[in-house]
């Protein structure tokens, strides 16, 4: 089948699916089945689409409005794999929430529908060739996920929902100025004959663009999409939003959504790098916000008692690590940063889903009221351990690979001071998180244990995530490495 | 030399109305002033369309009229009626000082930024460009300084108007779908914010956003 048709189908299926779910009767079994079927179709179709660009090919469709290149391929892979597993986990989570009377069937239906709408907006943001549509799609990711965060009926949910929409909309408004200025600079340089709103055209004529304008553009874009990505100091919404929603929301927001914002910045990173401004400028800015994010996150992780807030600050740390990767730059740095998007996605999705299971066991998010998990449920403890150990960069697990490559890249480019700071930041978090893990897994049970059992079906997607974390940590998966190196080629030229 | 033509006068009026929306204590009246501002915006689009023979801007004006002059104020006023809260809480820095802070910093930011934007703008109109950034910034300050949730929604609408004008001046030749996409986002944002505002009132018994401080650290 024609690739263009497949790309459009990949976008339309979650969108139509969301509408179909909206009109279904309020029957948990039926709605969940349709939801699961959709998730499977999205996974297969998206991975099929990605397979076309592993070799470095680039496709356009809908009059060049959509682009499928290895960069989009990397982020589509995240959406496909992590989105699918989180969607599968969500079914059990929703069942628990119905049992606890926290959600009713109508809300669950809304939740599933929004989930697919959200996947549509994320996919659109990574395959948009038109930079204004890309902006609109990123804004739409916020709008479609607000009620996935604020779905519970309590004060905290409303507060987090409000913070989310306000802070992200303000941030993105700055990105809109960046987008418009980029168009202006493009129009001045290449005129109307080649549409200067298309990323591919801007890339092709990057060296003609006005360097001063580009410098301003990147600052706007970094503030704007950086807010959405959770980079410090624009991260303030993130801990509230990622901790208040249901665990599947936390997982998909943290694991996939932040990366879509990174993908948007990356499009600008490559244009500006190819222009007369060069990569030095964008790399410096990335390094500054990256290191700042890691240290701010470290500060908050040390004194965190709430398990989900701890993982939320972890997201700030890890987007910081991705930023440091792009900041170190060069083929190895960019490769490592892209690898880290996947490594962090898998680990963080597992972390949030596992904490969902842990919260079910203890009935609280407060880590000081947990303890002795290893005796209560060894399987959940193991999954939790894999997530935590991967997040702090223990060898044989996925995150270690990218962190190691970033350090190696930094040494190649002689950025010693930055790398030393990077390692110090990671070391602080390493110690803090191990202490928290110790608290939860071992020792005496300090609070109430609501239930010891967690259904196999709720653990199954997590087991797959854990296996994937090992696989990415140990094996060199050829097609993934090829896709990444082709993406690096496009970004760096 | 800057000449004061029709577009410039309309743009200056946009600054005045945005300050009024920002500072007016009566929320319902502030909403009506917002309607006037949006009409000014649409008129600017129409005048610019004539002046530069830009058909694109004419259609922006028509789409904007339905969505921004009719739909958004309809949602806002319905929300105000439903919640039946008329008078705004004392904002940060008080009723008299906060508008002064907002206008001073907004104008300063606009004067700093506009030469850069003007260089790459399709329509090189000084005062409208300055006005667009000022209105945008007053909106941002509205979110920072005003505590009332409906006022914050209006502040969001203000910065939407500001960025819409910048977009029109700098990129009116961009395809229609861009304008439609950005406007659709804005409308949905207002709808979602209104739903959250109603829930907020239900749970907190007030529209004061500083009452919500459960999430910290």
XYZ file of C-alpha atoms in Angstrom:
710
model
C 0.000 0.000 0.000
C 1.101 3.563 -0.632
C 2.990 5.037 2.355
C 1.010 8.286 2.174
C -2.249 6.395 2.620
C -0.773 4.469 5.550
C 0.330 7.692 7.270
C -3.143 9.176 6.914
C -4.729 5.942 8.131
C -2.377 5.896 11.120
C -3.638 9.357 12.073
C -7.289 8.771 11.310
C -7.767 5.474 13.142
C -7.228 6.830 16.682
C -9.292 9.902 15.800
C -12.210 7.887 14.455
C -11.741 5.413 17.318
C -12.168 8.208 19.839
C -15.431 9.241 18.198
C -16.680 5.645 18.060
C -15.963 5.146 21.771
C -17.886 8.336 22.509
C -21.028 6.833 20.962
C -20.753 3.355 22.503
C -23.230 2.268 25.180
C -22.041 2.334 28.793
C -20.839 -1.253 28.977
C -17.391 -1.803 30.482
C -16.653 -5.038 28.640
C -17.637 -3.670 25.257
C -15.888 -0.317 25.655
C -12.712 -1.960 26.952
C -12.690 -4.468 24.090
C -13.008 -1.740 21.477
C -10.331 0.239 23.311
C -7.984 -2.751 23.314
C -8.656 -3.496 19.632
C -7.890 0.093 18.733
C -4.667 -0.056 20.709
C -3.591 -3.174 18.788
C -4.426 -1.631 15.403
C -2.568 1.573 16.327
C 0.504 -0.445 17.359
C 0.633 -2.568 14.214
C -0.114 0.267 11.813
C 2.332 2.710 13.375
C 5.192 0.224 13.505
C 4.413 -0.660 9.903
C 4.655 3.023 8.956
C 7.934 3.381 10.860
C 9.399 0.377 9.031
C 9.452 2.436 5.816
C 11.929 4.971 7.180
C 14.393 2.745 9.019
C 16.639 2.865 5.956
C 16.612 6.676 6.010
C 13.909 7.322 3.412
C 11.702 10.398 3.654
C 8.063 10.501 2.541
C 5.655 13.374 2.169
C 1.906 13.301 1.879
C -1.135 15.637 1.789
C 0.671 18.271 -0.301
C 3.744 18.034 1.927
C 1.773 18.903 5.046
C 2.842 15.620 6.593
C 6.367 14.300 6.709
C 7.564 10.834 7.558
C 11.294 10.781 8.154
C 13.525 8.875 10.594
C 13.106 11.674 13.184
C 9.336 11.207 13.113
C 9.995 7.452 13.038
C 11.837 7.514 16.362
C 9.010 9.332 18.138
C 6.275 7.319 16.438
C 7.949 4.167 17.753
C 7.645 5.516 21.299
C 4.009 6.432 20.825
C 3.264 3.021 19.325
C 4.998 0.743 21.816
C 4.534 2.638 25.066
C 1.077 3.858 24.079
C -0.043 0.277 23.417
C 1.274 -1.137 26.696
C -0.117 1.728 28.766
C -3.487 1.348 27.047
C -3.521 -2.327 27.961
C -2.644 -1.530 31.567
C -5.348 1.153 31.663
C -8.111 -1.458 31.313
C -7.311 -3.014 34.705
C -6.744 0.349 36.306
C -10.141 1.580 35.163
C -11.724 -1.602 36.521
C -10.223 -0.878 39.962
C -11.430 2.708 39.835
C -14.949 1.540 39.042
C -14.788 -0.949 41.926
C -13.592 1.793 44.280
C -16.418 3.988 42.982
C -13.966 6.698 42.000
C -15.097 6.672 38.390
C -18.349 5.724 36.708
C -18.781 4.034 33.347
C -19.440 7.293 31.557
C -16.147 8.685 32.805
C -14.255 5.546 31.847
C -15.660 5.835 28.344
C -14.590 9.456 28.231
C -11.157 8.430 29.456
C -10.662 5.817 26.739
C -11.920 8.207 24.082
C -9.592 10.977 25.204
C -6.693 8.544 25.288
C -7.078 7.819 21.560
C -7.677 11.471 20.738
C -4.508 12.237 22.669
C -2.570 9.641 20.686
C -3.865 11.231 17.484
C -2.648 14.697 18.545
C 0.757 13.374 19.552
C 1.176 11.545 16.250
C 0.102 14.633 14.338
C 2.652 16.750 16.181
C 5.537 14.500 15.182
C 4.574 14.049 11.519
C 3.635 17.684 10.802
C 5.861 19.269 8.224
C 4.078 22.604 8.615
C 5.556 24.249 11.714
C 2.327 26.080 12.608
C 0.285 22.886 12.411
C 2.950 21.234 14.535
C 2.428 23.996 17.106
C -1.343 23.603 16.967
C -0.982 19.837 17.423
C 1.238 20.265 20.493
C -1.327 22.682 21.971
C -4.015 20.120 21.145
C -2.112 17.479 23.135
C -2.642 19.658 26.207
C -6.323 20.158 25.491
C -7.024 16.490 24.835
C -5.237 15.375 28.006
C -6.615 17.908 30.527
C -9.524 15.672 31.472
C -7.346 12.589 31.509
C -5.567 14.375 34.360
C -8.558 16.037 36.022
C -10.937 13.094 35.710
C -11.402 12.474 39.441
C -13.968 14.524 41.301
C -11.907 16.235 43.959
C -10.073 19.451 44.748
C -6.629 18.193 43.826
C -7.766 17.042 40.386
C -9.277 20.428 39.506
C -6.236 22.236 40.798
C -3.836 20.143 38.744
C -6.028 20.429 35.641
C -6.147 24.197 35.936
C -2.397 24.497 36.458
C -1.780 22.227 33.497
C -3.870 24.116 30.968
C -2.798 27.592 32.112
C 0.953 27.071 32.409
C 1.232 24.999 29.239
C -0.916 27.417 27.214
C 1.169 30.395 28.322
C 4.366 28.533 27.556
C 3.119 27.459 24.146
C 2.013 31.018 23.348
C 5.701 31.917 23.364
C 6.390 29.024 21.033
C 3.777 30.472 18.669
C 5.799 33.697 18.508
C 8.852 31.596 17.744
C 6.929 29.813 14.982
C 5.687 33.056 13.439
C 9.114 34.656 13.570
C 10.593 31.576 11.940
C 8.050 31.899 9.134
C 8.916 35.597 8.783
C 12.622 34.828 8.566
C 11.907 32.050 6.066
C 9.669 34.276 3.953
C 12.348 36.978 3.831
C 14.938 34.497 2.668
C 13.074 32.232 0.269
C 9.850 34.085 -0.567
C 6.524 32.470 -1.193
C 7.491 30.137 -4.019
C 8.666 27.470 -1.578
C 6.289 27.578 1.357
C 8.411 28.848 4.289
C 6.069 27.261 6.787
C 7.285 23.801 5.818
C 10.072 22.431 7.958
C 11.596 20.610 4.989
C 11.835 23.869 3.000
C 13.313 25.751 5.945
C 15.878 22.976 6.354
C 16.795 23.091 2.676
C 17.415 26.845 2.818
C 18.710 27.044 6.396
C 21.892 28.814 5.358
C 19.887 31.678 3.818
C 17.971 32.473 7.007
C 18.795 35.538 9.084
C 20.994 34.369 11.997
C 19.813 37.031 14.472
C 16.190 36.099 13.915
C 17.018 32.427 14.377
C 18.668 33.087 17.719
C 15.509 34.789 18.980
C 13.371 32.023 17.465
C 15.230 29.343 19.379
C 14.829 31.148 22.703
C 11.070 31.458 22.116
C 10.832 27.834 21.070
C 12.921 26.578 23.966
C 10.760 28.457 26.482
C 7.571 27.436 24.702
C 8.000 23.773 23.893
C 10.416 23.515 26.851
C 7.483 24.281 29.157
C 5.590 21.412 27.635
C 8.649 19.152 27.803
C 9.076 19.881 31.503
C 12.504 21.504 31.273
C 13.461 23.606 34.305
C 12.712 26.358 35.188
C 9.427 25.982 33.247
C 8.662 22.588 34.830
C 6.438 23.768 37.713
C 3.228 22.244 36.342
C 4.722 18.822 35.790
C 4.919 17.293 39.301
C 1.300 18.264 40.038
C -0.090 17.037 36.773
C 1.883 13.804 36.566
C 1.011 12.857 40.111
C -2.699 13.673 40.258
C -4.187 11.809 37.312
C -4.764 8.028 37.134
C -1.498 6.093 36.789
C -1.955 5.320 33.049
C -2.267 9.081 32.444
C 0.895 9.726 34.421
C 2.633 7.002 32.451
C 1.687 8.223 29.002
C 2.209 11.901 29.798
C 5.581 11.286 31.269
C 6.776 8.591 28.901
C 5.485 9.892 25.577
C 4.054 13.415 25.690
C 7.225 15.083 26.981
C 9.106 13.507 24.079
C 6.712 14.998 21.525
C 7.603 18.456 22.824
C 11.272 17.491 22.578
C 10.637 16.407 18.980
C 9.242 19.877 18.227
C 12.328 21.589 19.679
C 14.494 19.148 17.754
C 13.029 20.319 14.432
C 14.196 23.845 15.269
C 17.511 22.584 16.648
C 18.333 21.075 13.267
C 17.259 24.125 11.220
C 19.326 26.474 13.374
C 22.267 24.093 13.476
C 22.311 24.026 9.668
C 22.127 27.822 9.397
C 25.031 30.219 9.777
C 24.323 30.306 13.537
C 25.604 26.750 13.823
C 25.082 24.039 16.418
C 27.230 25.725 19.091
C 24.483 28.174 20.025
C 21.665 25.659 20.400
C 23.941 23.203 22.174
C 24.926 25.755 24.833
C 21.297 26.620 25.572
C 20.374 22.935 25.782
C 23.263 22.238 28.151
C 22.228 25.046 30.494
C 18.557 24.045 30.779
C 19.495 20.358 30.855
C 21.885 20.635 33.798
C 19.516 23.008 35.592
C 16.689 20.472 35.208
C 18.819 17.657 36.620
C 19.838 19.637 39.692
C 16.392 21.036 40.428
C 14.944 17.536 40.121
C 17.625 16.155 42.443
C 16.716 18.723 45.074
C 13.080 17.703 45.072
C 13.621 13.942 44.768
C 15.653 13.866 48.001
C 12.786 15.061 50.181
C 9.878 13.506 48.308
C 7.476 11.210 50.161
C 4.829 10.840 47.481
C 5.772 7.986 45.162
C 4.171 9.517 42.047
C 5.616 12.960 42.680
C 9.023 11.342 43.008
C 8.648 9.807 39.555
C 7.319 13.104 38.238
C 10.503 14.865 39.322
C 12.346 11.997 37.700
C 10.765 13.091 34.430
C 12.221 16.561 34.898
C 15.598 14.914 35.474
C 15.332 12.735 32.396
C 14.246 15.440 29.970
C 17.248 17.240 31.443
C 19.415 14.268 30.477
C 17.975 14.313 26.949
C 18.728 18.047 26.765
C 22.292 17.439 27.945
C 22.649 14.818 25.190
C 21.614 17.332 22.532
C 23.729 19.923 24.325
C 26.861 17.808 24.121
C 25.944 17.320 20.496
C 27.875 15.622 17.731
C 26.715 12.339 16.200
C 27.235 10.431 19.453
C 25.529 12.996 21.717
C 22.464 13.293 19.488
C 22.317 9.510 19.079
C 22.460 9.088 22.856
C 19.757 11.706 23.432
C 17.447 9.985 20.933
C 18.192 6.604 22.483
C 17.364 8.089 25.863
C 13.900 9.119 24.693
C 13.080 5.420 24.279
C 14.994 4.252 27.349
C 13.253 6.769 29.566
C 9.841 6.116 28.003
C 9.962 2.417 28.749
C 11.369 2.889 32.240
C 9.002 5.669 33.217
C 5.934 3.914 31.857
C 6.922 0.890 33.940
C 7.584 3.100 36.974
C 4.176 4.758 36.902
C 2.272 1.572 36.124
C 4.140 -0.284 38.890
C 3.387 2.516 41.318
C -0.267 2.173 40.289
C -0.090 -1.450 41.471
C 1.765 -0.456 44.649
C -0.865 2.190 45.422
C -3.509 -0.504 45.019
C -1.662 -2.644 47.577
C -1.177 0.052 50.218
C -4.030 2.400 49.353
C -1.711 5.391 49.680
C 0.941 7.263 47.706
C 2.988 8.084 50.785
C 6.222 6.061 50.700
C 6.643 6.395 54.463
C 3.494 4.331 54.937
C 4.735 1.520 52.698
C 7.492 -0.971 53.447
C 8.036 -4.710 53.210
C 6.737 -4.853 49.651
C 9.114 -7.676 48.794
C 7.288 -9.946 51.261
C 3.828 -8.824 50.206
C 4.190 -9.109 46.456
C 7.578 -10.139 45.028
C 6.503 -9.746 41.402
C 5.407 -6.121 41.816
C 8.604 -5.478 43.789
C 10.694 -6.898 40.954
C 8.927 -4.764 38.355
C 9.302 -1.705 40.575
C 12.998 -2.518 41.019
C 13.574 -2.840 37.263
C 11.971 0.584 36.733
C 13.935 2.254 39.516
C 17.247 0.606 38.634
C 16.830 1.546 35.000
C 15.919 5.131 35.890
C 19.018 5.604 37.992
C 21.229 4.064 35.341
C 22.256 0.593 36.564
C 24.146 -1.354 33.845
C 22.291 -3.919 31.683
C 19.191 -1.717 31.707
C 18.212 0.701 28.942
C 18.925 4.063 30.589
C 22.504 3.081 31.368
C 23.274 2.777 27.653
C 22.265 6.353 26.841
C 23.784 7.889 29.971
C 27.045 6.115 29.262
C 26.995 7.308 25.634
C 26.312 10.911 26.713
C 29.307 10.839 29.054
C 31.424 9.309 26.300
C 30.243 11.956 23.826
C 31.049 14.706 26.330
C 34.567 13.387 26.759
C 35.022 13.250 22.959
C 33.981 16.889 22.681
C 36.140 17.833 25.731
C 33.222 19.260 27.699
C 34.709 18.008 30.951
C 33.172 20.457 33.414
C 29.675 19.871 32.049
C 30.138 16.118 32.220
C 31.402 16.298 35.806
C 28.314 18.335 36.770
C 26.150 15.837 34.890
C 27.647 12.915 36.812
C 27.297 14.707 40.174
C 23.613 15.377 39.477
C 22.972 11.756 38.543
C 24.882 10.530 41.604
C 22.745 12.603 43.988
C 19.578 11.193 42.457
C 21.054 7.678 42.475
C 21.555 7.775 46.248
C 18.229 9.491 47.003
C 16.207 7.065 44.934
C 17.917 3.972 46.288
C 17.073 5.161 49.790
C 13.416 5.537 48.793
C 13.432 2.114 47.144
C 14.884 0.546 50.257
C 12.139 2.161 52.302
C 9.371 0.721 50.148
C 10.765 -2.720 49.336
C 12.337 -3.810 52.608
C 11.871 -3.170 56.284
C 8.673 -3.492 58.203
C 5.238 -2.675 56.909
C 4.461 0.714 58.449
C 0.959 1.279 57.190
C -2.084 -0.660 56.251
C -1.998 -3.347 53.548
C -5.266 -3.202 51.624
C -4.670 -6.179 49.375
C -1.788 -8.489 48.616
C -2.930 -9.644 45.226
C -2.582 -7.860 41.925
C -4.190 -9.486 38.865
C -1.849 -11.086 36.331
C -3.458 -9.039 33.574
C -2.420 -5.876 35.442
C 1.148 -7.115 35.646
C 1.450 -8.472 32.115
C 2.019 -5.151 30.261
C 4.557 -4.295 32.961
C 6.428 -7.562 32.463
C 6.658 -6.774 28.745
C 7.981 -3.298 29.575
C 10.580 -4.811 31.909
C 11.691 -7.260 29.219
C 11.985 -4.404 26.727
C 14.094 -2.404 29.195
C 16.468 -5.376 29.444
C 16.472 -5.907 25.711
C 17.353 -2.290 24.967
C 19.960 -2.402 27.720
C 21.731 -5.539 26.586
C 21.189 -6.074 22.864
C 22.064 -3.893 19.965
C 18.742 -4.013 18.114
C 19.846 -3.449 14.525
C 16.732 -1.796 13.111
C 16.464 0.576 16.093
C 20.144 1.558 15.841
C 19.790 2.055 12.096
C 16.690 4.223 12.551
C 18.484 6.322 15.161
C 21.617 6.802 13.098
C 19.535 7.841 10.094
C 17.700 10.348 12.295
C 21.059 11.667 13.495
C 22.141 12.089 9.855
C 19.108 14.251 9.115
C 19.529 16.336 12.256
C 23.250 16.953 11.836
C 23.426 16.747 8.050
C 7.467 59.333 11.200
C 4.561 57.279 12.402
C 1.265 58.440 11.001
C -1.933 57.804 12.861
C -4.154 56.093 10.321
C -7.302 54.088 10.975
C -5.492 50.831 11.714
C -3.242 52.548 14.232
C -6.173 54.147 16.017
C -7.977 50.805 16.187
C -4.800 49.203 17.511
C -4.419 51.817 20.226
C -8.021 51.174 21.178
C -7.139 47.495 21.498
C -4.514 48.395 24.104
C -7.051 50.552 25.954
C -9.702 47.834 25.934
C -7.267 45.149 27.047
C -6.282 47.279 29.994
C -9.972 47.772 30.752
C -10.648 44.016 30.595
C -7.668 43.529 32.851
C -8.637 46.134 35.422
C -12.457 46.284 35.460
C -13.806 44.935 38.752
C -17.200 43.915 37.434
C -16.612 40.636 35.622
C -19.705 40.809 33.443
C -18.845 44.283 32.218
C -15.255 43.176 31.627
C -16.634 40.422 29.387
C -18.557 42.995 27.325
C -15.426 45.128 26.986
C -13.698 41.995 25.724
C -16.367 41.712 23.020
C -15.569 45.285 21.933
C -11.905 44.423 21.767
C -12.527 41.398 19.592
C -14.640 43.525 17.255
C -11.732 45.947 17.010
C -9.470 43.046 16.105
C -11.823 41.863 13.386
C -12.150 45.411 12.036
C -8.353 45.697 11.884
C -8.253 42.485 9.837
C -10.881 43.881 7.467
C -9.159 47.272 7.087
C -5.783 45.646 6.479
C -7.396 43.352 3.922
C -8.592 46.440 2.004
C -5.365 48.368 2.413
C -3.053 45.622 1.192
C -5.566 43.884 -1.026
C -5.120 40.761 1.085
C -8.087 38.458 0.523
C -6.720 36.048 3.133
C -7.260 38.578 5.909
C -10.857 39.078 4.855
C -11.575 35.416 5.445
C -9.668 35.571 8.738
C -12.013 38.407 9.703
C -15.109 36.396 8.813
C -13.975 33.222 10.625
C -12.830 35.347 13.571
C -16.181 37.097 13.741
C -18.110 33.883 14.248
C -15.659 32.252 16.606
C -14.311 35.177 18.588
C -17.041 37.811 18.568
C -19.947 35.410 18.946
C -18.877 32.003 20.276
C -16.224 32.851 22.901
C -18.171 35.709 24.557
C -21.268 33.488 24.522
C -19.376 30.840 26.505
C -17.914 33.441 28.875
C -21.182 35.196 29.595
C -22.997 31.911 30.059
C -20.338 30.895 32.570
C -20.628 34.186 34.456
C -24.427 33.870 34.589
C -24.242 30.297 35.785
C -21.761 30.972 38.560
C -23.398 34.290 39.341
C -20.199 35.853 40.622
C -19.955 39.470 39.557
C -17.246 41.162 41.562
C -13.618 40.168 41.292
C -11.370 39.388 44.275
C -8.600 41.832 45.123
C -5.753 40.923 42.753
C -2.058 40.605 43.620
C -0.722 44.148 44.246
C -4.277 45.520 44.512
C -6.786 46.982 42.078
C -4.888 50.185 41.378
C -1.291 49.072 41.187
C -1.718 45.854 39.179
C -2.900 47.573 35.947
C 0.032 49.982 36.187
C 2.505 47.139 36.512
C 0.839 45.284 33.638
C 0.771 48.173 31.180
C 4.275 49.393 32.031
C 5.960 46.034 31.628
C 3.842 45.104 28.605
C 4.687 48.293 26.732
C 8.351 47.909 27.616
C 8.398 44.334 26.306
C 6.553 45.411 23.158
C 8.983 48.239 22.430
C 11.889 45.853 22.887
C 10.505 43.060 20.717
C 8.742 44.878 17.929
C 11.791 46.004 15.920
C 12.834 42.352 15.592
C 9.354 41.223 14.574
C 8.914 44.191 12.231
C 11.989 43.297 10.232
C 10.421 39.974 9.282
C 6.818 41.050 9.178
C 4.815 40.811 5.955
C 2.865 43.973 6.855
C 5.230 46.522 8.325
C 2.759 48.407 10.523
C 4.394 49.884 13.617
C 1.548 50.646 15.981
C -0.481 47.469 15.309
C 2.631 45.400 15.892
C 3.380 47.182 19.173
C -0.274 46.842 20.158
C -0.318 43.130 19.391
C 2.622 42.400 21.685
C 1.249 44.731 24.386
C -2.141 43.030 24.378
C -0.434 39.654 24.482
C 1.688 40.672 27.460
C -1.254 42.236 29.332
C -2.900 38.846 28.991
C 0.157 37.124 30.446
C 0.167 39.594 33.351
C -3.526 38.947 33.812
C -2.728 35.311 34.483
C 0.024 36.235 36.895
C -1.660 39.033 38.824
C -5.418 38.385 38.794
C -6.717 35.747 41.165
C -10.232 35.335 39.811
C -10.586 32.277 37.620
C -12.945 33.944 35.103
C -10.579 36.900 34.888
C -7.823 34.412 34.130
C -9.876 32.937 31.303
C -10.329 36.453 29.929
C -6.594 37.015 30.295
C -6.098 33.895 28.173
C -8.482 35.371 25.581
C -6.487 38.615 25.645
C -3.217 36.955 24.855
C -4.980 34.947 22.185
C -6.129 38.230 20.587
C -2.630 39.660 20.831
C -0.966 36.690 19.197
C -3.737 36.514 16.574
C -2.949 40.091 15.532
C 0.782 39.349 15.425
C 0.029 36.308 13.297
C -2.077 38.380 10.907
C 0.617 41.038 10.483
C 3.511 38.659 10.174
C 2.075 35.662 8.406
C -1.270 36.404 6.776
C -0.130 34.537 3.688
C 0.095 31.297 5.619
C -2.505 28.743 4.568
C -6.035 29.115 5.941
C -5.803 25.817 7.774
C -3.169 27.341 10.067
C -5.545 30.082 11.191
C -8.365 27.593 11.603
C -6.145 25.175 13.546
C -4.928 27.831 15.957
C -8.432 29.244 16.460
C -9.912 25.808 17.080
C -7.342 25.231 19.811
C -8.256 28.565 21.375
C -11.993 27.817 21.395
C -11.505 24.373 22.916
C -9.184 25.873 25.519
C -11.893 28.337 26.564
C -14.499 25.562 26.750
C -12.228 23.339 28.853
C -11.281 26.221 31.126
C -14.973 27.037 31.635
C -15.712 23.446 32.673
C -12.774 23.525 35.083
C -13.955 26.890 36.438
C -17.379 25.427 37.222
C -15.815 22.453 38.976
C -13.479 24.780 40.813
C -16.403 26.791 42.151
C -18.137 23.586 43.156
C -15.203 22.260 45.191
C -13.670 25.434 46.561
C -16.821 27.572 46.874
C -14.912 30.481 45.405
C -13.300 31.595 42.170
C -10.094 32.664 43.879
C -7.309 30.504 42.442
C -5.021 31.157 45.405
C -7.428 29.038 47.504
C -6.037 25.964 45.759
C -2.725 25.161 47.353
C -2.876 21.428 47.946
C -0.128 20.648 45.495
C 3.278 21.782 46.600
C 6.840 20.482 46.886
